[in-house]
Amino acid sequence: MQASTRIAIAAEHPLVATMLRTLLEQEAGAEIVIVTPLKGASPLIMAAAPDFVMIETGTSTPAFDLVAGLVRECSRCRIAVLCLDDDPDVAARYLRAGAQGVFLGSVTPEDLIAGVRSIARGEMVAPPAVVALLSPDTSQPGSLELSAREFQVLELLAQGWTNREIADDLHISIKTVDTHRGHVLKKLRLRNNSDLTRFAVKHGYVSLATCQR
């Protein structure tokens, strides 16, 4: 992670927010641009213009809508969620909502920092228990081999978006979208967009309803 990486922290628990700030500043050398409670966090985060958003949540204040909103409004932001309730099912839902990484409450400080650095490089990060939920079919290659951008392209293609629409939404070229699409098909051993859509629905990345576009 570059020292200039701008991180926003949105946390359910003030004490955890303080600990995350200290850890990310001292161990990762990041610049913390805002620390905010989960409630009303989205506009504050957008105004702070971070490169990376670290969200901490438990069972009492889920943040699925926050994650989904940030994915739509801040496509360049990397998003990680620390799930203190230690529930792999909940953590998997955050990945499906668009987060690039999730951590359970049992994560060590060292693993959290290493994971944040990986996410900042564009990788997906999740504990094995969460990966097992996302890739139940062992005949398919691990979907977490996809980069964060490839995940975004996978989800949008599965929802019926055209390459031009995806390019406009993600602020990249149509050629880049087509390159990402090719990587997704190759990594997942799929042949076309129909296969891609079936894969996305089967593994819970999109619902069947969202594919009726």
mmCIF file with all atom_site columns, C-alpha atoms in Angstrom:
data_model
loop_
_atom_site.group_PDB
_atom_site.id
_atom_site.type_symbol
_atom_site.label_atom_id
_atom_site.label_alt_id
_atom_site.label_comp_id
_atom_site.label_asym_id
_atom_site.label_entity_id
_atom_site.label_seq_id
_atom_site.pdbx_PDB_ins_code
_atom_site.Cartn_x
_atom_site.Cartn_y
_atom_site.Cartn_z
_atom_site.occupancy
_atom_site.B_iso_or_equiv
_atom_site.pdbx_formal_charge
_atom_site.auth_seq_id
_atom_site.auth_comp_id
_atom_site.auth_asym_id
_atom_site.auth_atom_id
_atom_site.pdbx_PDB_model_num
ATOM 1   C CA . MET A 1 1   ? 0.000   0.000   0.000   1.00 0.00 ? 1   MET A CA 1
ATOM 2   C CA . GLN A 1 2   ? 1.288   3.419   -0.914  1.00 0.00 ? 2   GLN A CA 1
ATOM 3   C CA . ALA A 1 3   ? 1.726   5.878   1.935   1.00 0.00 ? 3   ALA A CA 1
ATOM 4   C CA . SER A 1 4   ? -0.541  8.275   0.050   1.00 0.00 ? 4   SER A CA 1
ATOM 5   C CA . THR A 1 5   ? -3.509  5.870   0.103   1.00 0.00 ? 5   THR A CA 1
ATOM 6   C CA . ARG A 1 6   ? -6.529  7.752   1.450   1.00 0.00 ? 6   ARG A CA 1
ATOM 7   C CA . ILE A 1 7   ? -8.709  5.625   3.715   1.00 0.00 ? 7   ILE A CA 1
ATOM 8   C CA . ALA A 1 8   ? -12.179 6.352   5.083   1.00 0.00 ? 8   ALA A CA 1
ATOM 9   C CA . ILE A 1 9   ? -13.353 4.410   8.143   1.00 0.00 ? 9   ILE A CA 1
ATOM 10  C CA . ALA A 1 10  ? -17.055 3.830   8.827   1.00 0.00 ? 10  ALA A CA 1
ATOM 11  C CA . ALA A 1 11  ? -17.616 1.919   12.053  1.00 0.00 ? 11  ALA A CA 1
ATOM 12  C CA . GLU A 1 12  ? -20.457 0.730   14.245  1.00 0.00 ? 12  GLU A CA 1
ATOM 13  C CA . HIS A 1 13  ? -18.306 0.836   17.393  1.00 0.00 ? 13  HIS A CA 1
ATOM 14  C CA . PRO A 1 14  ? -16.286 3.979   18.274  1.00 0.00 ? 14  PRO A CA 1
ATOM 15  C CA . LEU A 1 15  ? -13.597 1.981   20.073  1.00 0.00 ? 15  LEU A CA 1
ATOM 16  C CA . VAL A 1 16  ? -13.035 -0.244  17.043  1.00 0.00 ? 16  VAL A CA 1
ATOM 17  C CA . ALA A 1 17  ? -12.906 2.840   14.824  1.00 0.00 ? 17  ALA A CA 1
ATOM 18  C CA . THR A 1 18  ? -10.116 4.281   16.953  1.00 0.00 ? 18  THR A CA 1
ATOM 19  C CA . MET A 1 19  ? -8.197  1.008   16.901  1.00 0.00 ? 19  MET A CA 1
ATOM 20  C CA . LEU A 1 20  ? -8.550  0.710   13.126  1.00 0.00 ? 20  LEU A CA 1
ATOM 21  C CA . ARG A 1 21  ? -7.338  4.265   12.638  1.00 0.00 ? 21  ARG A CA 1
ATOM 22  C CA . THR A 1 22  ? -4.257  3.665   14.773  1.00 0.00 ? 22  THR A CA 1
ATOM 23  C CA . LEU A 1 23  ? -3.492  0.362   13.063  1.00 0.00 ? 23  LEU A CA 1
ATOM 24  C CA . LEU A 1 24  ? -3.896  1.674   9.518   1.00 0.00 ? 24  LEU A CA 1
ATOM 25  C CA . GLU A 1 25  ? -1.911  4.835   10.178  1.00 0.00 ? 25  GLU A CA 1
ATOM 26  C CA . GLN A 1 26  ? 0.954   3.260   12.101  1.00 0.00 ? 26  GLN A CA 1
ATOM 27  C CA . GLU A 1 27  ? 1.268   -0.131  10.398  1.00 0.00 ? 27  GLU A CA 1
ATOM 28  C CA . ALA A 1 28  ? 0.067   0.575   6.859   1.00 0.00 ? 28  ALA A CA 1
ATOM 29  C CA . GLY A 1 29  ? 1.198   4.190   6.627   1.00 0.00 ? 29  GLY A CA 1
ATOM 30  C CA . ALA A 1 30  ? -2.177  5.244   5.235   1.00 0.00 ? 30  ALA A CA 1
ATOM 31  C CA . GLU A 1 31  ? -3.771  8.679   5.384   1.00 0.00 ? 31  GLU A CA 1
ATOM 32  C CA . ILE A 1 32  ? -7.091  8.508   7.246   1.00 0.00 ? 32  ILE A CA 1
ATOM 33  C CA . VAL A 1 33  ? -9.343  11.118  5.640   1.00 0.00 ? 33  VAL A CA 1
ATOM 34  C CA . ILE A 1 34  ? -12.477 10.556  7.741   1.00 0.00 ? 34  ILE A CA 1
ATOM 35  C CA . VAL A 1 35  ? -13.789 8.408   10.595  1.00 0.00 ? 35  VAL A CA 1
ATOM 36  C CA . THR A 1 36  ? -17.575 8.259   10.759  1.00 0.00 ? 36  THR A CA 1
ATOM 37  C CA . PRO A 1 37  ? -20.391 6.206   12.324  1.00 0.00 ? 37  PRO A CA 1
ATOM 38  C CA . LEU A 1 38  ? -22.232 3.920   9.921   1.00 0.00 ? 38  LEU A CA 1
ATOM 39  C CA . LYS A 1 39  ? -25.431 5.967   10.043  1.00 0.00 ? 39  LYS A CA 1
ATOM 40  C CA . GLY A 1 40  ? -25.277 8.669   7.395   1.00 0.00 ? 40  GLY A CA 1
ATOM 41  C CA . ALA A 1 41  ? -21.777 7.604   6.362   1.00 0.00 ? 41  ALA A CA 1
ATOM 42  C CA . SER A 1 42  ? -22.216 7.519   2.583   1.00 0.00 ? 42  SER A CA 1
ATOM 43  C CA . PRO A 1 43  ? -22.302 11.277  1.792   1.00 0.00 ? 43  PRO A CA 1
ATOM 44  C CA . LEU A 1 44  ? -19.486 11.951  4.263   1.00 0.00 ? 44  LEU A CA 1
ATOM 45  C CA . ILE A 1 45  ? -17.324 9.277   2.674   1.00 0.00 ? 45  ILE A CA 1
ATOM 46  C CA . MET A 1 46  ? -18.025 10.559  -0.830  1.00 0.00 ? 46  MET A CA 1
ATOM 47  C CA . ALA A 1 47  ? -17.118 14.109  0.211   1.00 0.00 ? 47  ALA A CA 1
ATOM 48  C CA . ALA A 1 48  ? -13.796 12.873  1.640   1.00 0.00 ? 48  ALA A CA 1
ATOM 49  C CA . ALA A 1 49  ? -12.851 11.286  -1.725  1.00 0.00 ? 49  ALA A CA 1
ATOM 50  C CA . PRO A 1 50  ? -10.999 8.215   -0.353  1.00 0.00 ? 50  PRO A CA 1
ATOM 51  C CA . ASP A 1 51  ? -9.187  5.533   -2.324  1.00 0.00 ? 51  ASP A CA 1
ATOM 52  C CA . PHE A 1 52  ? -10.207 2.856   0.172   1.00 0.00 ? 52  PHE A CA 1
ATOM 53  C CA . VAL A 1 53  ? -13.160 2.425   2.553   1.00 0.00 ? 53  VAL A CA 1
ATOM 54  C CA . MET A 1 54  ? -12.863 0.295   5.697   1.00 0.00 ? 54  MET A CA 1
ATOM 55  C CA . ILE A 1 55  ? -16.245 -0.619  7.198   1.00 0.00 ? 55  ILE A CA 1
ATOM 56  C CA . GLU A 1 56  ? -16.694 -2.233  10.615  1.00 0.00 ? 56  GLU A CA 1
ATOM 57  C CA . THR A 1 57  ? -20.045 -3.728  11.481  1.00 0.00 ? 57  THR A CA 1
ATOM 58  C CA . GLY A 1 58  ? -21.767 -6.258  13.713  1.00 0.00 ? 58  GLY A CA 1
ATOM 59  C CA . THR A 1 59  ? -25.234 -7.784  13.774  1.00 0.00 ? 59  THR A CA 1
ATOM 60  C CA . SER A 1 60  ? -27.081 -4.719  15.081  1.00 0.00 ? 60  SER A CA 1
ATOM 61  C CA . THR A 1 61  ? -26.172 -2.357  12.229  1.00 0.00 ? 61  THR A CA 1
ATOM 62  C CA . PRO A 1 62  ? -25.768 -4.149  8.894   1.00 0.00 ? 62  PRO A CA 1
ATOM 63  C CA . ALA A 1 63  ? -24.061 -2.159  6.147   1.00 0.00 ? 63  ALA A CA 1
ATOM 64  C CA . PHE A 1 64  ? -25.184 -3.919  2.969   1.00 0.00 ? 64  PHE A CA 1
ATOM 65  C CA . ASP A 1 65  ? -26.864 -0.792  1.596   1.00 0.00 ? 65  ASP A CA 1
ATOM 66  C CA . LEU A 1 66  ? -23.781 1.292   2.386   1.00 0.00 ? 66  LEU A CA 1
ATOM 67  C CA . VAL A 1 67  ? -21.532 -1.115  0.490   1.00 0.00 ? 67  VAL A CA 1
ATOM 68  C CA . ALA A 1 68  ? -23.868 -1.320  -2.496  1.00 0.00 ? 68  ALA A CA 1
ATOM 69  C CA . GLY A 1 69  ? -24.210 2.468   -2.596  1.00 0.00 ? 69  GLY A CA 1
ATOM 70  C CA . LEU A 1 70  ? -20.465 3.005   -2.501  1.00 0.00 ? 70  LEU A CA 1
ATOM 71  C CA . VAL A 1 71  ? -19.985 0.482   -5.302  1.00 0.00 ? 71  VAL A CA 1
ATOM 72  C CA . ARG A 1 72  ? -22.379 2.541   -7.435  1.00 0.00 ? 72  ARG A CA 1
ATOM 73  C CA . GLU A 1 73  ? -21.176 6.011   -6.474  1.00 0.00 ? 73  GLU A CA 1
ATOM 74  C CA . CYS A 1 74  ? -17.448 5.425   -5.985  1.00 0.00 ? 74  CYS A CA 1
ATOM 75  C CA . SER A 1 75  ? -16.401 2.755   -8.468  1.00 0.00 ? 75  SER A CA 1
ATOM 76  C CA . ARG A 1 76  ? -12.707 3.559   -8.008  1.00 0.00 ? 76  ARG A CA 1
ATOM 77  C CA . CYS A 1 77  ? -12.854 2.948   -4.227  1.00 0.00 ? 77  CYS A CA 1
ATOM 78  C CA . ARG A 1 78  ? -11.680 -0.320  -2.731  1.00 0.00 ? 78  ARG A CA 1
ATOM 79  C CA . ILE A 1 79  ? -14.081 -1.536  -0.035  1.00 0.00 ? 79  ILE A CA 1
ATOM 80  C CA . ALA A 1 80  ? -13.322 -3.878  2.878   1.00 0.00 ? 80  ALA A CA 1
ATOM 81  C CA . VAL A 1 81  ? -15.673 -4.984  5.649   1.00 0.00 ? 81  VAL A CA 1
ATOM 82  C CA . LEU A 1 82  ? -14.700 -6.184  9.128   1.00 0.00 ? 82  LEU A CA 1
ATOM 83  C CA . CYS A 1 83  ? -17.549 -8.408  10.398  1.00 0.00 ? 83  CYS A CA 1
ATOM 84  C CA . LEU A 1 84  ? -17.256 -8.582  14.161  1.00 0.00 ? 84  LEU A CA 1
ATOM 85  C CA . ASP A 1 85  ? -20.058 -11.132 14.489  1.00 0.00 ? 85  ASP A CA 1
ATOM 86  C CA . ASP A 1 86  ? -17.707 -13.709 12.895  1.00 0.00 ? 86  ASP A CA 1
ATOM 87  C CA . ASP A 1 87  ? -20.468 -15.078 10.627  1.00 0.00 ? 87  ASP A CA 1
ATOM 88  C CA . PRO A 1 88  ? -19.142 -16.353 7.258   1.00 0.00 ? 88  PRO A CA 1
ATOM 89  C CA . ASP A 1 89  ? -22.627 -16.169 5.717   1.00 0.00 ? 89  ASP A CA 1
ATOM 90  C CA . VAL A 1 90  ? -22.885 -12.467 6.529   1.00 0.00 ? 90  VAL A CA 1
ATOM 91  C CA . ALA A 1 91  ? -19.362 -11.852 5.259   1.00 0.00 ? 91  ALA A CA 1
ATOM 92  C CA . ALA A 1 92  ? -20.209 -13.574 1.966   1.00 0.00 ? 92  ALA A CA 1
ATOM 93  C CA . ARG A 1 93  ? -23.186 -11.239 1.535   1.00 0.00 ? 93  ARG A CA 1
ATOM 94  C CA . TYR A 1 94  ? -20.853 -8.240  1.704   1.00 0.00 ? 94  TYR A CA 1
ATOM 95  C CA . LEU A 1 95  ? -18.746 -9.659  -1.117  1.00 0.00 ? 95  LEU A CA 1
ATOM 96  C CA . ARG A 1 96  ? -21.886 -10.215 -3.153  1.00 0.00 ? 96  ARG A CA 1
ATOM 97  C CA . ALA A 1 97  ? -22.889 -6.610  -2.449  1.00 0.00 ? 97  ALA A CA 1
ATOM 98  C CA . GLY A 1 98  ? -19.642 -5.497  -4.067  1.00 0.00 ? 98  GLY A CA 1
ATOM 99  C CA . ALA A 1 99  ? -16.970 -5.337  -1.348  1.00 0.00 ? 99  ALA A CA 1
ATOM 100 C CA . GLN A 1 100 ? -13.506 -6.395  -2.485  1.00 0.00 ? 100 GLN A CA 1
ATOM 101 C CA . GLY A 1 101 ? -12.592 -7.971  0.838   1.00 0.00 ? 101 GLY A CA 1
ATOM 102 C CA . VAL A 1 102 ? -14.016 -9.179  4.141   1.00 0.00 ? 102 VAL A CA 1
ATOM 103 C CA . PHE A 1 103 ? -12.496 -10.008 7.515   1.00 0.00 ? 103 PHE A CA 1
ATOM 104 C CA . LEU A 1 104 ? -14.077 -11.901 10.408  1.00 0.00 ? 104 LEU A CA 1
ATOM 105 C CA . GLY A 1 105 ? -13.816 -10.697 13.989  1.00 0.00 ? 105 GLY A CA 1
ATOM 106 C CA . SER A 1 106 ? -11.153 -13.300 14.743  1.00 0.00 ? 106 SER A CA 1
ATOM 107 C CA . VAL A 1 107 ? -8.677  -11.736 12.288  1.00 0.00 ? 107 VAL A CA 1
ATOM 108 C CA . THR A 1 108 ? -5.267  -10.808 13.702  1.00 0.00 ? 108 THR A CA 1
ATOM 109 C CA . PRO A 1 109 ? -3.910  -7.265  13.266  1.00 0.00 ? 109 PRO A CA 1
ATOM 110 C CA . GLU A 1 110 ? -1.139  -8.636  11.046  1.00 0.00 ? 110 GLU A CA 1
ATOM 111 C CA . ASP A 1 111 ? -3.567  -10.472 8.761   1.00 0.00 ? 111 ASP A CA 1
ATOM 112 C CA . LEU A 1 112 ? -5.856  -7.461  8.570   1.00 0.00 ? 112 LEU A CA 1
ATOM 113 C CA . ILE A 1 113 ? -3.020  -5.180  7.460   1.00 0.00 ? 113 ILE A CA 1
ATOM 114 C CA . ALA A 1 114 ? -1.800  -7.751  4.924   1.00 0.00 ? 114 ALA A CA 1
ATOM 115 C CA . GLY A 1 115 ? -5.337  -8.125  3.620   1.00 0.00 ? 115 GLY A CA 1
ATOM 116 C CA . VAL A 1 116 ? -5.873  -4.382  3.321   1.00 0.00 ? 116 VAL A CA 1
ATOM 117 C CA . ARG A 1 117 ? -2.661  -4.105  1.309   1.00 0.00 ? 117 ARG A CA 1
ATOM 118 C CA . SER A 1 118 ? -3.820  -6.887  -1.019  1.00 0.00 ? 118 SER A CA 1
ATOM 119 C CA . ILE A 1 119 ? -7.220  -5.257  -1.520  1.00 0.00 ? 119 ILE A CA 1
ATOM 120 C CA . ALA A 1 120 ? -5.543  -1.926  -2.262  1.00 0.00 ? 120 ALA A CA 1
ATOM 121 C CA . ARG A 1 121 ? -3.610  -3.699  -5.053  1.00 0.00 ? 121 ARG A CA 1
ATOM 122 C CA . GLY A 1 122 ? -6.884  -4.834  -6.603  1.00 0.00 ? 122 GLY A CA 1
ATOM 123 C CA . GLU A 1 123 ? -7.057  -8.352  -5.173  1.00 0.00 ? 123 GLU A CA 1
ATOM 124 C CA . MET A 1 124 ? -10.013 -10.029 -3.477  1.00 0.00 ? 124 MET A CA 1
ATOM 125 C CA . VAL A 1 125 ? -9.548  -11.107 0.148   1.00 0.00 ? 125 VAL A CA 1
ATOM 126 C CA . ALA A 1 126 ? -11.727 -13.450 2.202   1.00 0.00 ? 126 ALA A CA 1
ATOM 127 C CA . PRO A 1 127 ? -11.214 -16.170 4.845   1.00 0.00 ? 127 PRO A CA 1
ATOM 128 C CA . PRO A 1 128 ? -11.443 -19.809 3.685   1.00 0.00 ? 128 PRO A CA 1
ATOM 129 C CA . ALA A 1 129 ? -14.829 -20.243 5.401   1.00 0.00 ? 129 ALA A CA 1
ATOM 130 C CA . VAL A 1 130 ? -16.239 -17.428 3.267   1.00 0.00 ? 130 VAL A CA 1
ATOM 131 C CA . VAL A 1 131 ? -14.570 -18.634 0.060   1.00 0.00 ? 131 VAL A CA 1
ATOM 132 C CA . ALA A 1 132 ? -16.212 -22.042 0.596   1.00 0.00 ? 132 ALA A CA 1
ATOM 133 C CA . LEU A 1 133 ? -19.627 -20.379 0.587   1.00 0.00 ? 133 LEU A CA 1
ATOM 134 C CA . LEU A 1 134 ? -18.893 -18.453 -2.583  1.00 0.00 ? 134 LEU A CA 1
ATOM 135 C CA . SER A 1 135 ? -17.446 -21.375 -4.517  1.00 0.00 ? 135 SER A CA 1
ATOM 136 C CA . PRO A 1 136 ? -19.490 -24.438 -3.501  1.00 0.00 ? 136 PRO A CA 1
ATOM 137 C CA . ASP A 1 137 ? -18.929 -26.184 -6.848  1.00 0.00 ? 137 ASP A CA 1
ATOM 138 C CA . THR A 1 138 ? -15.404 -27.566 -6.747  1.00 0.00 ? 138 THR A CA 1
ATOM 139 C CA . SER A 1 139 ? -15.579 -28.310 -10.468 1.00 0.00 ? 139 SER A CA 1
ATOM 140 C CA . GLN A 1 140 ? -15.431 -24.556 -11.065 1.00 0.00 ? 140 GLN A CA 1
ATOM 141 C CA . PRO A 1 141 ? -12.186 -22.641 -10.601 1.00 0.00 ? 141 PRO A CA 1
ATOM 142 C CA . GLY A 1 142 ? -12.054 -20.395 -7.561  1.00 0.00 ? 142 GLY A CA 1
ATOM 143 C CA . SER A 1 143 ? -13.940 -17.210 -8.380  1.00 0.00 ? 143 SER A CA 1
ATOM 144 C CA . LEU A 1 144 ? -11.766 -15.267 -5.960  1.00 0.00 ? 144 LEU A CA 1
ATOM 145 C CA . GLU A 1 145 ? -8.979  -15.491 -8.533  1.00 0.00 ? 145 GLU A CA 1
ATOM 146 C CA . LEU A 1 146 ? -10.772 -12.588 -10.211 1.00 0.00 ? 146 LEU A CA 1
ATOM 147 C CA . SER A 1 147 ? -9.549  -9.069  -9.594  1.00 0.00 ? 147 SER A CA 1
ATOM 148 C CA . ALA A 1 148 ? -11.892 -6.493  -8.064  1.00 0.00 ? 148 ALA A CA 1
ATOM 149 C CA . ARG A 1 149 ? -12.511 -4.909  -11.475 1.00 0.00 ? 149 ARG A CA 1
ATOM 150 C CA . GLU A 1 150 ? -13.179 -8.304  -13.061 1.00 0.00 ? 150 GLU A CA 1
ATOM 151 C CA . PHE A 1 151 ? -15.767 -8.973  -10.353 1.00 0.00 ? 151 PHE A CA 1
ATOM 152 C CA . GLN A 1 152 ? -17.495 -5.686  -11.220 1.00 0.00 ? 152 GLN A CA 1
ATOM 153 C CA . VAL A 1 153 ? -17.535 -6.538  -14.924 1.00 0.00 ? 153 VAL A CA 1
ATOM 154 C CA . LEU A 1 154 ? -18.814 -10.057 -14.159 1.00 0.00 ? 154 LEU A CA 1
ATOM 155 C CA . GLU A 1 155 ? -21.733 -8.712  -12.121 1.00 0.00 ? 155 GLU A CA 1
ATOM 156 C CA . LEU A 1 156 ? -22.710 -6.047  -14.652 1.00 0.00 ? 156 LEU A CA 1
ATOM 157 C CA . LEU A 1 157 ? -22.490 -8.381  -17.648 1.00 0.00 ? 157 LEU A CA 1
ATOM 158 C CA . ALA A 1 158 ? -24.638 -10.912 -15.783 1.00 0.00 ? 158 ALA A CA 1
ATOM 159 C CA . GLN A 1 159 ? -27.235 -8.174  -15.256 1.00 0.00 ? 159 GLN A CA 1
ATOM 160 C CA . GLY A 1 160 ? -27.405 -7.579  -19.001 1.00 0.00 ? 160 GLY A CA 1
ATOM 161 C CA . TRP A 1 161 ? -25.299 -4.430  -19.274 1.00 0.00 ? 161 TRP A CA 1
ATOM 162 C CA . THR A 1 162 ? -23.572 -3.772  -22.595 1.00 0.00 ? 162 THR A CA 1
ATOM 163 C CA . ASN A 1 163 ? -19.828 -3.178  -22.824 1.00 0.00 ? 163 ASN A CA 1
ATOM 164 C CA . ARG A 1 164 ? -20.480 0.504   -23.561 1.00 0.00 ? 164 ARG A CA 1
ATOM 165 C CA . GLU A 1 165 ? -22.738 0.890   -20.513 1.00 0.00 ? 165 GLU A CA 1
ATOM 166 C CA . ILE A 1 166 ? -20.133 -0.767  -18.300 1.00 0.00 ? 166 ILE A CA 1
ATOM 167 C CA . ALA A 1 167 ? -17.373 1.412   -19.734 1.00 0.00 ? 167 ALA A CA 1
ATOM 168 C CA . ASP A 1 168 ? -19.375 4.574   -19.044 1.00 0.00 ? 168 ASP A CA 1
ATOM 169 C CA . ASP A 1 169 ? -20.292 3.481   -15.510 1.00 0.00 ? 169 ASP A CA 1
ATOM 170 C CA . LEU A 1 170 ? -16.758 2.432   -14.517 1.00 0.00 ? 170 LEU A CA 1
ATOM 171 C CA . HIS A 1 171 ? -15.042 5.264   -16.415 1.00 0.00 ? 171 HIS A CA 1
ATOM 172 C CA . ILE A 1 172 ? -12.904 2.913   -18.486 1.00 0.00 ? 172 ILE A CA 1
ATOM 173 C CA . SER A 1 173 ? -12.671 2.231   -22.222 1.00 0.00 ? 173 SER A CA 1
ATOM 174 C CA . ILE A 1 174 ? -14.822 -0.294  -24.072 1.00 0.00 ? 174 ILE A CA 1
ATOM 175 C CA . LYS A 1 175 ? -11.632 -2.125  -25.046 1.00 0.00 ? 175 LYS A CA 1
ATOM 176 C CA . THR A 1 176 ? -10.696 -2.440  -21.350 1.00 0.00 ? 176 THR A CA 1
ATOM 177 C CA . VAL A 1 177 ? -14.153 -3.834  -20.561 1.00 0.00 ? 177 VAL A CA 1
ATOM 178 C CA . ASP A 1 178 ? -13.730 -6.416  -23.323 1.00 0.00 ? 178 ASP A CA 1
ATOM 179 C CA . THR A 1 179 ? -10.299 -7.330  -21.944 1.00 0.00 ? 179 THR A CA 1
ATOM 180 C CA . HIS A 1 180 ? -11.755 -7.842  -18.450 1.00 0.00 ? 180 HIS A CA 1
ATOM 181 C CA . ARG A 1 181 ? -14.585 -9.910  -19.947 1.00 0.00 ? 181 ARG A CA 1
ATOM 182 C CA . GLY A 1 182 ? -12.054 -12.121 -21.699 1.00 0.00 ? 182 GLY A CA 1
ATOM 183 C CA . HIS A 1 183 ? -10.122 -12.631 -18.470 1.00 0.00 ? 183 HIS A CA 1
ATOM 184 C CA . VAL A 1 184 ? -13.332 -13.543 -16.603 1.00 0.00 ? 184 VAL A CA 1
ATOM 185 C CA . LEU A 1 185 ? -14.364 -16.093 -19.225 1.00 0.00 ? 185 LEU A CA 1
ATOM 186 C CA . LYS A 1 186 ? -10.887 -17.631 -19.300 1.00 0.00 ? 186 LYS A CA 1
ATOM 187 C CA . LYS A 1 187 ? -10.433 -17.806 -15.519 1.00 0.00 ? 187 LYS A CA 1
ATOM 188 C CA . LEU A 1 188 ? -13.902 -19.276 -14.945 1.00 0.00 ? 188 LEU A CA 1
ATOM 189 C CA . ARG A 1 189 ? -13.680 -21.540 -18.013 1.00 0.00 ? 189 ARG A CA 1
ATOM 190 C CA . LEU A 1 190 ? -16.846 -20.108 -19.518 1.00 0.00 ? 190 LEU A CA 1
ATOM 191 C CA . ARG A 1 191 ? -17.659 -19.716 -23.216 1.00 0.00 ? 191 ARG A CA 1
ATOM 192 C CA . ASN A 1 192 ? -19.988 -16.729 -23.483 1.00 0.00 ? 192 ASN A CA 1
ATOM 193 C CA . ASN A 1 193 ? -22.191 -14.237 -21.628 1.00 0.00 ? 193 ASN A CA 1
ATOM 194 C CA . SER A 1 194 ? -24.963 -16.806 -21.162 1.00 0.00 ? 194 SER A CA 1
ATOM 195 C CA . ASP A 1 195 ? -22.554 -19.103 -19.309 1.00 0.00 ? 195 ASP A CA 1
ATOM 196 C CA . LEU A 1 196 ? -21.330 -16.100 -17.341 1.00 0.00 ? 196 LEU A CA 1
ATOM 197 C CA . THR A 1 197 ? -24.872 -15.182 -16.285 1.00 0.00 ? 197 THR A CA 1
ATOM 198 C CA . ARG A 1 198 ? -25.663 -18.737 -15.181 1.00 0.00 ? 198 ARG A CA 1
ATOM 199 C CA . PHE A 1 199 ? -22.436 -18.827 -13.160 1.00 0.00 ? 199 PHE A CA 1
ATOM 200 C CA . ALA A 1 200 ? -23.216 -15.487 -11.474 1.00 0.00 ? 200 ALA A CA 1
ATOM 201 C CA . VAL A 1 201 ? -26.741 -16.572 -10.514 1.00 0.00 ? 201 VAL A CA 1
ATOM 202 C CA . LYS A 1 202 ? -25.631 -20.008 -9.297  1.00 0.00 ? 202 LYS A CA 1
ATOM 203 C CA . HIS A 1 203 ? -22.951 -18.548 -7.038  1.00 0.00 ? 203 HIS A CA 1
ATOM 204 C CA . GLY A 1 204 ? -25.111 -15.735 -5.694  1.00 0.00 ? 204 GLY A CA 1
ATOM 205 C CA . TYR A 1 205 ? -23.303 -12.771 -7.247  1.00 0.00 ? 205 TYR A CA 1
ATOM 206 C CA . VAL A 1 206 ? -26.567 -11.606 -8.817  1.00 0.00 ? 206 VAL A CA 1
ATOM 207 C CA . SER A 1 207 ? -30.181 -12.676 -8.376  1.00 0.00 ? 207 SER A CA 1
ATOM 208 C CA . LEU A 1 208 ? -32.277 -14.016 -11.240 1.00 0.00 ? 208 LEU A CA 1
ATOM 209 C CA . ALA A 1 209 ? -34.493 -10.931 -10.981 1.00 0.00 ? 209 ALA A CA 1
ATOM 210 C CA . THR A 1 210 ? -31.600 -8.555  -11.684 1.00 0.00 ? 210 THR A CA 1
ATOM 211 C CA . CYS A 1 211 ? -30.820 -10.479 -14.861 1.00 0.00 ? 211 CYS A CA 1
ATOM 212 C CA . GLN A 1 212 ? -34.221 -9.594  -16.341 1.00 0.00 ? 212 GLN A CA 1
ATOM 213 C CA . ARG A 1 213 ? -32.880 -6.303  -17.647 1.00 0.00 ? 213 ARG A CA 1
#
